[in-house]
Amino acid sequence: MGKRAEQTKKRKRGGAGSAGAAGGAAPVKPIAAAPRAGDVAPPVNGAASGSDLLSLLEPEELETAVFVLDTLAANPRILVDKRLKELKRATHGLYRVLAEGAGIGASLTSRISAALQDYRFTDALVLLFEMHARGVPPKLGALQRWVRECDATSNADGSPGDAEAFRCLDLILRIANRGVEEAGAAHGPGSRDDGKDNYVQNGMEIAHVRNLGTWSARGPVDGEIPVWAKMQAGALAAAGTGKYPNFRAVHHVPAALRRPPNKYDSTVYASAPGAIRLTDAAARRPASRVDVPGVPGAFVVLDVFTPDECLQIVQAASAIGFEKDEAAEGSAKQKTSILARNFVWLADNELLDHFHGQILPFVPPHAATSADGNGGGSVRGINARFRVYQYTENQLYRPHIDGAWPAAGLDPATGDYLHDSSPPSDPLWSRYTLLVYLNSDIPHDTGGTTFFLPSREMGVMDARSVRPIQGAVLCFPHGDTQGSLLHEGSAVGQGGGKLVIRTDLLYEAKGYGQFKPAAPTDETT
């Protein structure tokens, strides 16, 4: 605490003590006149960044300001004092910025963003209703930001998170995607698996999320390997050795250089062909597709990988080591997700070709075309950048909407890691999320991927959870305002664990709205 603020508190404590001894009213702390608006020049664009803050205000000044405001709030009788005239004027200006988003722009989108950032969900709902009435959807970037700021992470017992945040999410999705709203209305009472409209928290019923139950594409089958149980028993080959045959590190980012900054470094590994031994075709179950009921665009492709292939992937990740992931600063640090450990891996072409061949008959051959004419490109392959996640008991990932990714890879000449390896003349961009489930031995009805969709009742969302099945791939659209699905990696039950790969299905770019890659500079005829 700053010296001035500490001195002020001492004066207040001393005055209060004297008053208490005398039995009289507590004296009012004298407050200096607030500086006039012209005394300190605001930033040119009206919005300060984190670095701008220190150039405008000293930490001690912030502490004093907080103390003054808290004192006034606790002693409203002194607000009539004429000496507070300038302070009240300045406070009104601050309130206007907070309430209307004036400091970050006057647009409705900016005002909604400001309200959500400040957790003023009631104000955000009013503004969202205005946008809903206008019928103008936000851009994908705003949509993702709003969803992230709501931070409506479910609780460890599976019950939904903040009610006001979910009401905002419901309206956000209705604004962004009328088609999803209409599809959600089709669920209706009676289509729920468990018949429960409400959750009960602290003895009170709340009806902002309706649980449609956990859906499974199929039941258990012979040959599944209890991968999590093997990990817990220490029965995985080469676990914890820091190396695995035919894997090598190709990229490393120190914690402070990650975006946003993290508490831990990140390393990307690459595999050589044959690093994961593929099962012979004759010994495999044929792949098949099952649509997720009530979730537009989502489907599961079963038996893409065999249990043995899943086990090998987990063995490789466990041997080299899962890395921790925790934001060091920014809004992500304040969120309630408990992030899983991860292993980032560029898969080799042999494995990618197998993966692509297994799911190709079941995926959309062309990306969706948006209302502005963007999209429509042909499916081209799998993003080589695999993120292998290890979730343990009570770990989860908050409701979010996935963004689009370029085709990661290695520079063929130098071997360096490339975030976008597709040539400028043939850009690729992802339009579907692919979640590869590596184990099924997860506590009953926990650890699923839960989708949230607007129901027929405004302010109420339907929640449908998909149960992980070993070797299966859950596919669903992303990368555009329309059709992208709000989902959560729900908490794993007691003593359990979930192992899953996140990667993407790549399509020819052909527009993609705000994500359109830069046009080639050397056109050919």
Short mmCIF file of C-alpha atoms in Angstrom, two decimals, residues 12 36 62 90 136 190 249 280 311-312 323 336 363 369 399 434 452 467 491 518:
data_model
loop_
_atom_site.label_atom_id
_atom_site.label_comp_id
_atom_site.label_asym_id
_atom_site.label_seq_id
_atom_site.Cartn_x
_atom_site.Cartn_y
_atom_site.Cartn_z
CA LYS A 12 -9.32 7.50 9.81
CA ARG A 36 -10.16 19.58 -12.88
CA LEU A 62 -4.80 4.61 -7.44
CA ALA A 90 -15.39 13.62 -12.14
CA VAL A 136 -27.51 -7.12 -37.08
CA GLY A 190 -40.37 -33.91 -23.52
CA ALA A 249 11.41 -30.71 -30.56
CA ASP A 280 -3.74 -53.08 -40.41
CA LEU A 311 -2.53 -45.85 -26.44
CA GLN A 312 0.61 -45.11 -28.49
CA GLU A 323 3.19 -29.03 -20.13
CA THR A 336 -12.52 -19.76 -13.84
CA VAL A 363 -17.27 -34.53 -43.60
CA THR A 369 -20.93 -20.08 -47.71
CA PRO A 399 -17.85 -22.21 -22.58
CA LEU A 434 -11.88 -32.11 -34.57
CA PHE A 452 -25.12 -24.86 -25.29
CA ARG A 467 -19.70 -38.70 -24.07
CA ALA A 491 -15.45 -31.32 -15.53
CA ALA A 518 -3.80 -11.75 -47.61
#
